[in-house]
């Protein structure tokens, strides 16, 4: 109760320990107590052993003293027996007992070396023994002279009677030995040893009690500084999961307070992220929704009002099939089933009902196996479909209603310039030729636009077949030879084995080559050379390169040269009458063949456009230096 009352008034701030410090306290305090307890018990055991040794020594001293007393009595009895009967055996016993007494006294002196009182008595006993030994020798001398002790006593009236001297020495020695034995018994450690044994139980009880007190105190200390704070963290975790406000930040500077601070910061960041996410979802033009595995809506964003014509609340729990046009339901169900087996988002299109209207939509769907739901983004593509339809109509109009009349006009102008209607004046002929060139440019632009539209609608067709490579290169060179000659530019082409074939649509590849060589001519200066090279790398492909010595392409524009309507310089469109579609068309044609296209350029030194085509059968490698001059 005392400990509880003390700890109940202690604030965790008063401790302000870090978890590592608390852990150290939890380990160190019991450890220190155990060390002290073990040391105390070891001292008790050691003291008890020492006392037991002292007791054993005391018993040996008493036993030796008793033995000396007994030997003394036997020695003097043997001496009197020898005096009376002169029996040699009695004499032998006397000498043996005297020798034993001396040895025992020496041993007794050693055993009492650290006991001053006993040592003093032992020394006195040794002196008495020596005196008795002298008396014994004197008596033995009398006996050997065959005199009687009583007669000797009568002759030495001035000395104490010999018999009395013998008894006096015997009594003194025996008395000293008995005193020493009594003293040793009085100082024996029997009582002390019992005292040590009696102390063991109280020490054990005290240690157990103190262990319990320390354990309870440490538990309360840990609870005051840690457990309550951990409960706050757990409660905050539950609050965060429920979206409820978090509890007040923990005080202190320990790890739990730091963790709680980080947790609050994380909660604030999550709250802000959720607000941003909610704002994005609520303001998104596309519908963001979740659909369960049975294709029922679970949650729908506000954009559903515009796309589906329904409130998000009305869509929750509604079957998806109820919104899809009847003809598209089966295909839509199959599309959703396919999504489950794909790790990435899948895209598909169908039509949904919006009141009495049909809306074209594009679905981006991802399946969550853990939550058993589809995450969907639905985009209204009706306007885009309408734009595509208008674009197709426009291209169709250009193809039939614009290109055909222009080609007819071009033919008529060609006839006029050729003199079919008579020789034209020089000024008129120049005007006709200018008009013919402009119409050719317009027709070329229309053809490029038609090709681009075909690329967008995936209708760009290539007819792959084994095709000899050399005729393709020669046809392209022949097509632009006059253009190069007019600018004073030389054309060089690789010598290619006539048997080398590529898997290609010959007309389309010639279109690519003409486009690349024409571009090289446009941007090359007079008296320069354009090289058309075929390189065989042994990887089953041939790399065709068109290299010029023109102005080159800035490094910043390299990555965008194949984009539509892209010109390196704005003035190029006017100066060179380019549409910016040629390279984009080349890229699409090459990729339709399964090849790659790219460009390498050093500004001021020239440019090399290259593309690859798959070979048919064994290729014949032609070194790059085997080049023939065409012009």
Coordinates of C-alpha atoms in Angstrom, one line a residue:
X1 CA 0.0 0.0 0.0
X2 CA 2.8 2.4 0.8
X3 CA 4.5 1.8 -2.6
X4 CA 1.2 2.1 -4.4
X5 CA 0.5 5.4 -2.6
X6 CA 3.9 6.7 -3.5
X7 CA 3.8 5.8 -7.1
X8 CA 0.2 7.0 -7.5
X9 CA 1.5 10.5 -6.9
X10 CA 4.5 10.3 -9.2
X11 CA 4.1 11.8 -12.6
X12 CA 5.9 10.2 -15.5
X13 CA 7.5 13.6 -16.1
X14 CA 9.3 13.2 -12.8
X15 CA 11.1 10.2 -14.2
X16 CA 11.6 11.5 -17.7
X17 CA 13.7 8.4 -18.6
X18 CA 14.2 7.1 -22.1
X19 CA 13.1 3.5 -22.8
X20 CA 16.7 2.4 -22.9
X21 CA 17.3 3.9 -19.5
X22 CA 14.1 2.3 -18.1
X23 CA 15.2 -1.1 -19.5
X24 CA 18.6 -0.6 -17.9
X25 CA 16.9 0.1 -14.5
X26 CA 14.6 -2.9 -14.9
X27 CA 17.7 -5.1 -15.4
X28 CA 20.2 -3.4 -13.2
X29 CA 18.2 -3.0 -10.0
X30 CA 17.2 -6.7 -9.6
X31 CA 20.7 -7.7 -10.8
X32 CA 22.3 -5.5 -8.1
X33 CA 20.0 -6.9 -5.5
X34 CA 20.8 -10.4 -6.5
X35 CA 24.5 -9.7 -6.4
X36 CA 24.2 -8.3 -2.9
X37 CA 22.0 -11.2 -1.8
X38 CA 24.4 -13.7 -3.2
X39 CA 27.4 -11.9 -1.6
X40 CA 25.6 -12.0 1.8
X41 CA 24.8 -15.7 1.4
X42 CA 28.4 -16.3 0.3
X43 CA 29.6 -14.5 3.4
X44 CA 27.3 -16.6 5.7
X45 CA 28.5 -19.8 4.0
X46 CA 32.1 -18.7 4.2
X47 CA 31.8 -17.7 7.8
X48 CA 30.0 -20.9 8.7
X49 CA 32.8 -22.9 7.0
X50 CA 35.4 -21.0 8.9
X51 CA 33.6 -21.5 12.1
X52 CA 33.3 -25.2 11.3
X53 CA 37.0 -25.4 10.7
X54 CA 37.7 -23.6 14.0
X55 CA 35.3 -26.0 15.7
X56 CA 37.1 -29.0 14.1
X57 CA 40.5 -27.5 15.3
X58 CA 39.1 -27.1 18.8
X59 CA 38.0 -30.7 18.8
X60 CA 41.4 -31.7 17.7
X61 CA 43.1 -29.5 20.4
X62 CA 40.8 -31.0 23.1
X63 CA 41.4 -34.5 21.8
X64 CA 45.1 -34.0 21.8
X65 CA 45.0 -32.5 25.4
X66 CA 42.9 -35.4 26.6
X67 CA 45.4 -37.8 25.0
X68 CA 48.3 -36.0 26.7
X69 CA 46.6 -36.2 30.1
X70 CA 46.0 -39.9 29.5
X71 CA 49.6 -40.5 28.3
X72 CA 51.0 -38.6 31.3
X73 CA 49.1 -40.8 33.7
X74 CA 50.2 -44.0 31.9
X75 CA 53.8 -42.8 31.8
X76 CA 54.1 -42.2 35.6
X77 CA 52.2 -45.5 36.3
X78 CA 54.7 -47.3 34.1
X79 CA 57.6 -45.5 36.0
X80 CA 56.3 -46.7 39.3
X81 CA 55.7 -50.2 38.0
X82 CA 59.3 -50.3 36.8
X83 CA 60.5 -49.0 40.2
X84 CA 58.6 -51.7 41.9
X85 CA 59.2 -54.7 39.7
X86 CA 62.0 -53.5 37.4
X87 CA 60.0 -55.0 34.5
X88 CA 61.6 -54.0 31.1
X89 CA 58.2 -53.8 29.5
X90 CA 57.2 -51.1 32.0
X91 CA 60.3 -49.2 31.2
X92 CA 59.6 -49.4 27.5
X93 CA 56.0 -48.2 28.0
X94 CA 57.3 -45.3 30.0
X95 CA 59.7 -44.2 27.3
X96 CA 57.1 -44.7 24.6
X97 CA 54.5 -42.6 26.6
X98 CA 57.0 -39.8 27.3
X99 CA 57.9 -39.7 23.6
X100 CA 54.2 -39.6 22.7
X101 CA 53.6 -36.8 25.2
X102 CA 56.4 -34.7 23.7
X103 CA 55.1 -35.2 20.2
X104 CA 51.6 -34.3 21.2
X105 CA 52.8 -31.2 23.1
X106 CA 54.7 -30.0 20.0
X107 CA 51.6 -30.6 17.9
X108 CA 49.5 -28.8 20.5
X109 CA 51.8 -25.8 20.4
X110 CA 51.4 -25.6 16.6
X111 CA 47.6 -25.9 16.8
X112 CA 47.4 -23.1 19.3
X113 CA 49.7 -20.8 17.5
X114 CA 46.9 -18.3 16.7
X115 CA 45.3 -18.7 20.2
X116 CA 47.4 -16.7 22.8
X117 CA 45.8 -18.2 25.9
X118 CA 45.9 -21.8 24.8
X119 CA 49.4 -21.2 23.5
X120 CA 50.6 -20.0 26.9
X121 CA 49.1 -23.1 28.6
X122 CA 50.7 -25.3 26.0
X123 CA 54.1 -23.7 26.6
X124 CA 53.7 -24.2 30.4
X125 CA 52.7 -27.8 29.8
X126 CA 55.9 -28.3 27.8
X127 CA 58.0 -26.9 30.6
X128 CA 56.2 -29.2 33.1
X129 CA 56.9 -32.1 30.7
X130 CA 60.6 -31.2 30.6
X131 CA 60.6 -31.0 34.4
X132 CA 58.9 -34.3 34.6
X133 CA 61.4 -35.7 32.1
X134 CA 64.2 -34.6 34.4
X135 CA 62.6 -36.2 37.4
X136 CA 62.0 -39.4 35.4
X137 CA 65.7 -39.6 34.4
X138 CA 66.6 -39.0 38.0
X139 CA 64.3 -41.8 39.2
X140 CA 65.5 -44.2 36.5
X141 CA 69.1 -43.5 37.6
X142 CA 68.2 -44.5 41.2
X143 CA 66.4 -47.6 40.0
X144 CA 69.4 -48.6 37.8
X145 CA 71.6 -48.3 41.0
X146 CA 69.2 -50.7 42.6
X147 CA 68.3 -48.1 45.2
X148 CA 64.8 -47.6 46.5
X149 CA 63.0 -44.3 46.2
X150 CA 62.0 -44.2 49.8
X151 CA 65.6 -44.6 50.9
X152 CA 66.7 -41.9 48.7
X153 CA 64.0 -39.6 50.1
X154 CA 65.4 -40.4 53.6
X155 CA 68.9 -39.5 52.6
X156 CA 67.9 -36.2 50.9
X157 CA 66.0 -34.7 53.8
X158 CA 66.7 -31.2 52.5
X159 CA 64.8 -31.9 49.2
X160 CA 61.1 -32.6 48.8
X161 CA 60.4 -36.3 48.8
X162 CA 61.1 -37.8 45.3
X163 CA 57.7 -39.4 45.3
X164 CA 56.1 -36.0 46.0
X165 CA 58.1 -34.4 43.2
X166 CA 56.9 -37.1 40.7
X167 CA 53.3 -36.6 41.8
X168 CA 53.7 -32.8 41.7
X169 CA 55.0 -32.8 38.1
X170 CA 52.3 -35.3 37.1
X171 CA 49.6 -33.1 38.7
X172 CA 50.9 -29.9 37.2
X173 CA 51.1 -31.3 33.7
X174 CA 47.7 -32.9 33.9
X175 CA 46.3 -29.8 35.4
X176 CA 47.7 -27.6 32.7
X177 CA 46.3 -29.9 30.0
X178 CA 42.9 -30.0 31.6
X179 CA 42.8 -26.2 31.9
X180 CA 43.7 -25.9 28.2
X181 CA 41.0 -28.4 27.3
X182 CA 38.4 -26.5 29.3
X183 CA 39.5 -23.2 27.8
X184 CA 39.2 -24.6 24.3
X185 CA 35.8 -26.1 25.1
X186 CA 34.6 -22.7 26.5
X187 CA 35.8 -20.9 23.3
X188 CA 34.5 -23.5 20.9
X189 CA 32.5 -22.2 18.0
X190 CA 29.5 -24.5 18.4
X191 CA 27.3 -21.7 19.5
X192 CA 28.6 -19.4 16.8
X193 CA 28.1 -22.0 14.1
X194 CA 24.5 -22.5 15.3
X195 CA 24.1 -18.7 15.2
X196 CA 25.2 -18.6 11.5
X197 CA 22.8 -21.4 10.7
X198 CA 20.0 -19.6 12.5
X199 CA 20.8 -16.5 10.4
X200 CA 20.2 -18.2 7.0
X201 CA 16.5 -18.5 7.2
X202 CA 15.9 -14.8 8.2
X203 CA 18.2 -13.7 5.4
X204 CA 16.3 -15.9 2.9
X205 CA 13.0 -14.5 4.1
X206 CA 14.3 -11.0 4.0
X207 CA 15.7 -11.5 0.5
X208 CA 12.4 -12.9 -0.8
X209 CA 10.4 -10.1 0.7
X210 CA 12.7 -7.5 -0.7
X211 CA 12.6 -9.1 -4.1
X212 CA 8.8 -8.9 -4.1
X213 CA 8.9 -5.3 -3.0
X214 CA 11.5 -4.4 -5.7
X215 CA 9.5 -6.3 -8.4
X216 CA 6.3 -4.5 -7.4
X217 CA 8.1 -1.1 -7.3
X218 CA 9.7 -1.6 -10.7
X219 CA 6.4 -2.8 -12.2
X220 CA 4.7 0.4 -10.9
X221 CA 7.6 2.5 -12.1
X222 CA 7.4 0.9 -15.6
X223 CA 3.6 1.2 -15.6
X224 CA 3.8 4.9 -14.7
X225 CA 6.3 5.7 -17.3
X226 CA 5.6 3.3 -20.1
X227 CA 2.4 1.1 -20.0
X228 CA 0.0 4.1 -19.8
X229 CA 1.8 5.8 -22.6
X230 CA 1.8 2.7 -24.7
X231 CA -2.0 2.5 -24.2
X232 CA -2.2 6.1 -25.5
X233 CA -0.3 5.1 -28.6
X234 CA -2.6 2.1 -29.2
X235 CA -5.7 4.3 -28.6
X236 CA -4.3 6.8 -31.1
X237 CA -3.9 4.0 -33.7
X238 CA -7.5 3.0 -33.2
X239 CA -8.6 6.6 -33.5
X240 CA -6.7 7.0 -36.7
X241 CA -8.3 3.9 -38.2
X242 CA -11.7 5.3 -37.2
X243 CA -10.9 8.8 -38.4
X244 CA -11.4 10.2 -35.0
X245 CA -9.3 13.1 -33.5
X246 CA -6.1 11.9 -31.8
X247 CA -5.5 12.2 -28.1
X248 CA -3.2 15.0 -26.8
X249 CA 0.5 14.6 -27.5
X250 CA 2.5 12.8 -24.8
X251 CA 4.8 14.9 -22.7
X252 CA 8.4 14.1 -22.2
X253 CA 11.4 13.5 -24.4
X254 CA 11.7 9.7 -24.4
X255 CA 11.2 7.4 -27.3
X256 CA 7.5 7.0 -26.8
X257 CA 7.0 10.7 -26.8
X258 CA 9.0 11.0 -30.0
X259 CA 7.1 8.1 -31.5
X260 CA 3.8 9.8 -30.5
X261 CA 5.0 13.1 -32.0
X262 CA 5.9 11.3 -35.3
X263 CA 2.5 9.5 -35.2
X264 CA 0.7 12.9 -34.8
X265 CA 2.8 14.3 -37.7
X266 CA 2.0 11.2 -39.8
X267 CA -1.7 11.6 -39.0
X268 CA -1.7 15.2 -40.0
X269 CA 0.0 14.3 -43.3
X270 CA -2.5 11.5 -43.9
X271 CA -5.3 13.8 -43.1
X272 CA -4.0 16.4 -45.6
X273 CA -3.5 13.6 -48.2
X274 CA -7.0 12.3 -47.7
X275 CA -8.4 15.9 -48.1
X276 CA -6.4 16.3 -51.3
X277 CA -7.5 12.9 -52.5
X278 CA -11.1 13.7 -51.6
X279 CA -10.8 17.0 -53.5
X280 CA -9.3 15.2 -56.5
X281 CA -11.9 12.5 -56.5
X282 CA -14.8 14.9 -56.0
X283 CA -13.6 17.3 -58.7
X284 CA -12.3 14.6 -61.2
X285 CA -13.9 14.6 -64.6
X286 CA -13.6 10.8 -64.8
X287 CA -15.6 8.5 -62.6
X288 CA -13.5 6.9 -59.8
X289 CA -15.3 3.9 -58.3
X290 CA -14.9 0.4 -56.7
X291 CA -16.8 -2.6 -57.9
X292 CA -17.0 -5.9 -55.9
X293 CA -16.3 -9.3 -57.4
X294 CA -20.0 -9.8 -58.3
X295 CA -19.9 -6.6 -60.3
X296 CA -21.9 -4.4 -57.9
X297 CA -20.9 -0.8 -57.2
X298 CA -19.4 -0.2 -53.8
X299 CA -18.4 3.5 -54.0
X300 CA -18.7 6.0 -56.7
X301 CA -17.2 9.5 -57.1
X302 CA -19.4 12.6 -57.8
X303 CA -18.4 12.6 -61.5
X304 CA -21.0 9.8 -61.9
X305 CA -23.6 12.6 -62.2
X306 CA -22.1 13.7 -65.5
X307 CA -21.1 10.3 -66.9
X308 CA -23.9 8.0 -65.8
X309 CA -26.6 10.6 -65.1
X310 CA -27.1 9.2 -61.6
X311 CA -26.3 10.3 -58.0
X312 CA -23.3 8.5 -56.4
X313 CA -25.6 7.4 -53.5
X314 CA -28.0 5.8 -56.0
X315 CA -25.2 3.8 -57.7
X316 CA -23.9 2.2 -54.4
X317 CA -25.1 -1.4 -54.4
X318 CA -26.4 -1.2 -58.0
X319 CA -25.4 -3.9 -60.4
X320 CA -23.0 -2.8 -63.1
X321 CA -24.8 -4.5 -65.9
X322 CA -27.8 -2.3 -65.3
X323 CA -25.8 0.7 -66.7
X324 CA -24.2 -1.1 -69.7
X325 CA -25.9 -1.2 -73.0
X326 CA -27.4 -4.7 -73.5
X327 CA -25.2 -5.6 -76.5
X328 CA -22.0 -4.9 -74.5
X329 CA -22.9 -6.7 -71.2
X330 CA -21.4 -10.0 -72.1
X331 CA -18.2 -8.5 -73.4
X332 CA -17.9 -6.2 -70.4
X333 CA -18.3 -9.2 -68.0
X334 CA -15.5 -11.0 -69.9
X335 CA -13.3 -8.0 -69.7
X336 CA -13.7 -7.7 -65.9
X337 CA -12.9 -11.5 -65.6
X338 CA -9.7 -11.1 -67.6
X339 CA -8.6 -8.3 -65.3
X340 CA -8.3 -10.8 -62.3
X341 CA -5.5 -12.7 -64.0
X342 CA -3.5 -9.6 -64.8
X343 CA -1.1 -7.8 -62.4
X344 CA -1.4 -4.5 -64.1
X345 CA -4.3 -2.2 -64.9
X346 CA -6.3 -3.3 -68.0
X347 CA -8.1 -1.0 -70.4
X348 CA -11.3 -1.7 -72.4
X349 CA -14.2 0.2 -73.9
X350 CA -17.9 -0.2 -74.0
X351 CA -21.1 1.8 -74.0
X352 CA -23.3 2.8 -71.0
X353 CA -26.7 4.3 -70.6
X354 CA -27.3 7.8 -69.5
X355 CA -31.0 8.3 -69.5
X356 CA -32.1 7.8 -73.1
X357 CA -28.6 8.3 -74.5
X358 CA -25.7 6.0 -75.0
X359 CA -22.2 7.1 -73.9
X360 CA -18.9 5.7 -75.0
X361 CA -16.7 5.1 -72.0
X362 CA -13.1 3.8 -71.5
X363 CA -12.5 1.7 -68.3
X364 CA -9.1 1.5 -66.5
X365 CA -9.5 -1.4 -64.1
X366 CA -7.2 -3.0 -61.5
X367 CA -8.1 -6.0 -59.4
X368 CA -7.2 -6.2 -55.7
X369 CA -7.0 -9.8 -54.6
X370 CA -6.7 -8.8 -50.9
X371 CA -9.8 -6.7 -50.8
X372 CA -11.7 -8.6 -53.5
X373 CA -12.7 -5.4 -55.4
X374 CA -12.0 -3.8 -58.7
X375 CA -10.6 -0.2 -58.7
X376 CA -12.0 1.6 -61.7
X377 CA -11.5 4.8 -63.5
X378 CA -14.3 5.5 -66.1
X379 CA -13.7 8.1 -68.8
X380 CA -16.3 9.5 -71.1
X381 CA -14.8 9.2 -74.6
X382 CA -17.9 10.3 -76.5
X383 CA -16.3 13.6 -77.5
X384 CA -13.1 11.9 -78.5
X385 CA -15.0 9.4 -80.6
X386 CA -16.8 12.2 -82.3
X387 CA -13.4 13.9 -83.0
X388 CA -12.1 10.7 -84.5
X389 CA -15.2 10.4 -86.7
X390 CA -14.8 14.0 -87.9
X391 CA -11.1 13.4 -88.5
X392 CA -11.8 10.3 -90.5
X393 CA -14.4 12.2 -92.5
X394 CA -11.9 15.0 -93.1
X395 CA -9.2 12.6 -94.3
X396 CA -11.7 10.8 -96.4
X397 CA -12.8 14.2 -97.9
X398 CA -9.1 15.1 -98.6
X399 CA -8.5 11.7 -100.1
X400 CA -11.5 11.7 -102.5
X401 CA -12.8 15.3 -102.7
X402 CA -9.5 17.1 -102.6
X403 CA -6.6 14.9 -103.7
X404 CA -8.4 13.6 -106.8
X405 CA -9.2 17.1 -108.3
X406 CA -5.6 18.2 -107.4
X407 CA -4.1 15.3 -109.2
X408 CA -6.3 16.1 -112.2
X409 CA -5.1 19.7 -112.1
X410 CA -1.5 18.5 -111.7
X411 CA -1.9 16.3 -114.8
X412 CA -3.4 19.2 -116.8
X413 CA -0.6 21.5 -115.7
X414 CA 2.0 18.8 -116.8
X415 CA 0.4 18.7 -120.2
X416 CA 0.4 22.4 -120.5
X417 CA 4.1 22.7 -119.5
X418 CA 4.9 19.9 -122.0
X419 CA 3.3 21.9 -124.8
X420 CA 0.2 19.7 -125.3
X421 CA -1.8 22.9 -126.1
X422 CA 1.0 24.6 -127.9
X423 CA 4.1 26.3 -126.8
X424 CA 3.6 28.6 -123.9
X425 CA 5.3 31.9 -123.4
X426 CA 8.3 31.8 -121.1
X427 CA 6.6 33.7 -118.3
X428 CA 3.5 31.6 -118.6
X429 CA 5.5 28.4 -118.6
X430 CA 7.3 29.5 -115.4
X431 CA 4.0 30.1 -113.7
X432 CA 2.6 26.8 -114.8
X433 CA 5.7 25.0 -113.5
X434 CA 5.5 26.9 -110.1
X435 CA 1.8 25.9 -109.9
X436 CA 2.7 22.3 -110.7
X437 CA 5.3 22.2 -107.9
X438 CA 3.0 23.7 -105.4
X439 CA 0.2 21.2 -106.3
X440 CA 2.8 18.4 -105.9
X441 CA 3.7 19.7 -102.5
X442 CA 0.0 19.9 -101.5
X443 CA -0.6 16.3 -102.8
X444 CA 2.5 15.1 -100.9
X445 CA 1.2 16.8 -97.7
X446 CA -2.2 15.2 -98.2
X447 CA -0.6 11.8 -98.6
X448 CA 1.4 12.3 -95.4
X449 CA -1.8 13.2 -93.5
X450 CA -3.5 10.1 -94.8
X451 CA -0.6 8.0 -93.7
X452 CA -0.7 9.6 -90.3
X453 CA -4.4 8.9 -89.9
X454 CA -3.8 5.3 -90.9
X455 CA -1.1 5.1 -88.2
X456 CA -3.5 6.5 -85.6
X457 CA -6.3 4.1 -86.5
X458 CA -3.9 1.2 -86.8
X459 CA -4.7 0.8 -90.5
X460 CA -1.1 1.4 -91.8
X461 CA -0.7 -1.8 -93.7
X462 CA 2.6 -3.5 -94.7
X463 CA 2.9 -6.6 -96.8
X464 CA 6.0 -8.5 -95.6
X465 CA 7.8 -10.8 -98.0
X466 CA 11.3 -11.8 -98.7
X467 CA 12.7 -8.9 -100.7
X468 CA 16.2 -8.3 -102.2
X469 CA 17.9 -5.5 -100.4
X470 CA 20.0 -4.1 -103.3
X471 CA 17.1 -3.1 -105.6
X472 CA 15.6 -1.2 -102.7
X473 CA 18.7 0.9 -102.2
X474 CA 19.1 1.5 -105.9
X475 CA 15.5 2.5 -106.3
X476 CA 15.8 5.0 -103.6
X477 CA 19.0 6.5 -105.0
X478 CA 17.6 6.7 -108.5
X479 CA 14.5 8.5 -107.2
X480 CA 16.5 11.3 -105.6
X481 CA 19.5 11.4 -108.0
X482 CA 18.3 14.4 -110.0
X483 CA 17.5 16.3 -106.8
X484 CA 21.1 15.6 -105.5
X485 CA 22.6 16.5 -108.9
X486 CA 20.8 19.9 -108.9
X487 CA 22.4 20.7 -105.5
X488 CA 25.9 19.4 -106.5
X489 CA 25.7 16.6 -103.9
X490 CA 27.3 13.2 -104.4
X491 CA 25.5 10.0 -103.5
X492 CA 27.4 6.8 -102.5
X493 CA 25.9 3.4 -101.8
X494 CA 27.2 0.2 -100.2
X495 CA 28.0 -2.8 -102.4
X496 CA 25.5 -5.3 -101.2
X497 CA 25.4 -9.0 -102.4
X498 CA 22.4 -9.4 -104.7
X499 CA 21.3 -12.5 -102.8
X500 CA 20.8 -10.7 -99.5
X501 CA 17.1 -10.5 -98.7
X502 CA 15.1 -8.8 -96.0
X503 CA 11.6 -9.5 -94.7
X504 CA 10.0 -6.3 -95.8
X505 CA 7.3 -4.5 -97.8
X506 CA 9.5 -3.2 -100.6
X507 CA 7.4 -0.1 -101.5
X508 CA 7.3 1.0 -97.9
X509 CA 11.0 0.6 -97.4
X510 CA 11.7 2.6 -100.6
X511 CA 9.4 5.3 -99.1
X512 CA 11.5 5.4 -95.9
X513 CA 14.8 5.5 -97.8
X514 CA 13.6 8.3 -100.2
X515 CA 12.4 10.3 -97.2
X516 CA 15.7 9.9 -95.3
X517 CA 17.9 10.6 -98.3
X518 CA 15.7 13.6 -99.4
X519 CA 16.0 15.1 -95.9
X520 CA 19.8 14.6 -96.1
X521 CA 19.9 16.4 -99.4
X522 CA 17.7 19.3 -98.0
X523 CA 20.2 20.0 -95.2
X524 CA 23.5 19.3 -97.0
X525 CA 25.7 21.9 -98.7
X526 CA 27.0 21.8 -102.2
X527 CA 30.1 19.6 -102.9
X528 CA 29.3 17.3 -100.0
X529 CA 28.6 13.5 -100.0
X530 CA 25.6 11.5 -98.7
X531 CA 26.4 7.8 -98.0
X532 CA 23.8 5.0 -98.0
X533 CA 25.4 2.1 -96.1
X534 CA 24.2 -1.4 -95.2
X535 CA 25.9 -2.9 -92.2
X536 CA 25.5 -6.6 -91.2
X537 CA 26.1 -7.1 -87.4
X538 CA 25.5 -10.9 -87.4
X539 CA 22.4 -10.6 -85.2
X540 CA 19.9 -11.5 -87.9
X541 CA 19.3 -7.9 -88.9
X542 CA 20.8 -5.4 -91.3
X543 CA 21.3 -1.8 -90.3
X544 CA 20.8 0.7 -93.1
X545 CA 22.4 4.1 -92.5
X546 CA 22.0 7.4 -94.4
X547 CA 24.8 9.8 -93.5
X548 CA 25.3 13.4 -94.6
X549 CA 27.8 16.1 -94.0
X550 CA 25.2 18.8 -93.2
X551 CA 24.7 21.1 -90.3
X552 CA 23.8 18.4 -87.8
X553 CA 21.1 18.3 -85.2
X554 CA 21.5 20.0 -81.7
X555 CA 21.7 17.5 -78.9
X556 CA 18.6 19.0 -77.3
X557 CA 16.5 18.1 -80.4
X558 CA 17.7 14.5 -80.9
X559 CA 15.0 12.9 -78.9
X560 CA 12.2 14.8 -80.7
X561 CA 13.1 14.5 -84.3
X562 CA 10.6 11.6 -84.9
X563 CA 7.7 13.5 -83.4
X564 CA 4.9 14.8 -85.7
X565 CA 5.1 18.3 -87.1
X566 CA 8.6 18.6 -85.5
X567 CA 11.1 20.9 -87.2
X568 CA 14.6 21.4 -85.9
X569 CA 14.3 25.1 -86.8
X570 CA 11.0 27.0 -87.3
X571 CA 12.3 28.4 -90.6
X572 CA 12.8 24.9 -92.0
X573 CA 9.1 24.5 -92.7
X574 CA 9.1 27.5 -95.0
X575 CA 12.6 27.2 -96.4
X576 CA 12.5 23.5 -97.2
X577 CA 8.7 23.1 -97.5
X578 CA 8.6 20.3 -95.1
X579 CA 5.5 19.1 -93.2
X580 CA 7.3 17.6 -90.2
X581 CA 5.5 14.3 -90.8
X582 CA 8.1 12.4 -92.9
X583 CA 10.2 11.1 -90.0
X584 CA 7.2 10.2 -88.0
X585 CA 5.9 8.1 -90.9
X586 CA 9.3 6.5 -91.3
X587 CA 9.3 5.5 -87.7
X588 CA 5.9 3.9 -87.9
X589 CA 6.8 2.0 -91.1
X590 CA 10.1 0.6 -89.6
X591 CA 8.4 -0.4 -86.4
X592 CA 5.7 -2.1 -88.4
X593 CA 8.5 -4.3 -89.8
X594 CA 9.7 -5.2 -86.3
X595 CA 12.8 -3.0 -86.7
X596 CA 14.2 0.0 -84.9
X597 CA 15.1 3.5 -86.1
X598 CA 17.3 6.2 -84.6
X599 CA 19.7 9.1 -85.3
X600 CA 23.2 10.0 -84.4
X601 CA 24.4 13.6 -85.0
X602 CA 27.3 15.9 -84.2
X603 CA 26.3 19.6 -84.7
X604 CA 28.3 21.1 -87.5
X605 CA 29.7 17.8 -88.7
X606 CA 26.7 15.9 -90.0
X607 CA 23.9 13.4 -89.2
X608 CA 23.4 9.7 -89.6
X609 CA 19.8 8.2 -89.6
X610 CA 19.7 4.5 -89.3
X611 CA 17.1 1.7 -89.1
X612 CA 17.1 -2.1 -89.0
X613 CA 15.3 -4.8 -90.9
X614 CA 15.2 -8.5 -90.3
X615 CA 17.2 -10.6 -92.7
X616 CA 15.9 -13.7 -94.5
X617 CA 18.2 -16.7 -94.3
X618 CA 22.0 -16.3 -94.1
X619 CA 23.3 -12.8 -94.5
X620 CA 26.4 -11.8 -96.4
X621 CA 28.5 -9.3 -94.5
X622 CA 29.7 -6.3 -96.5
X623 CA 32.5 -4.2 -95.0
X624 CA 31.7 -0.6 -94.6
X625 CA 34.5 0.5 -96.9
X626 CA 33.1 -1.3 -99.9
X627 CA 31.1 1.6 -101.3
X628 CA 30.2 2.4 -104.8
X629 CA 29.8 5.9 -106.1
X630 CA 26.4 6.5 -107.7
X631 CA 27.0 10.2 -108.6

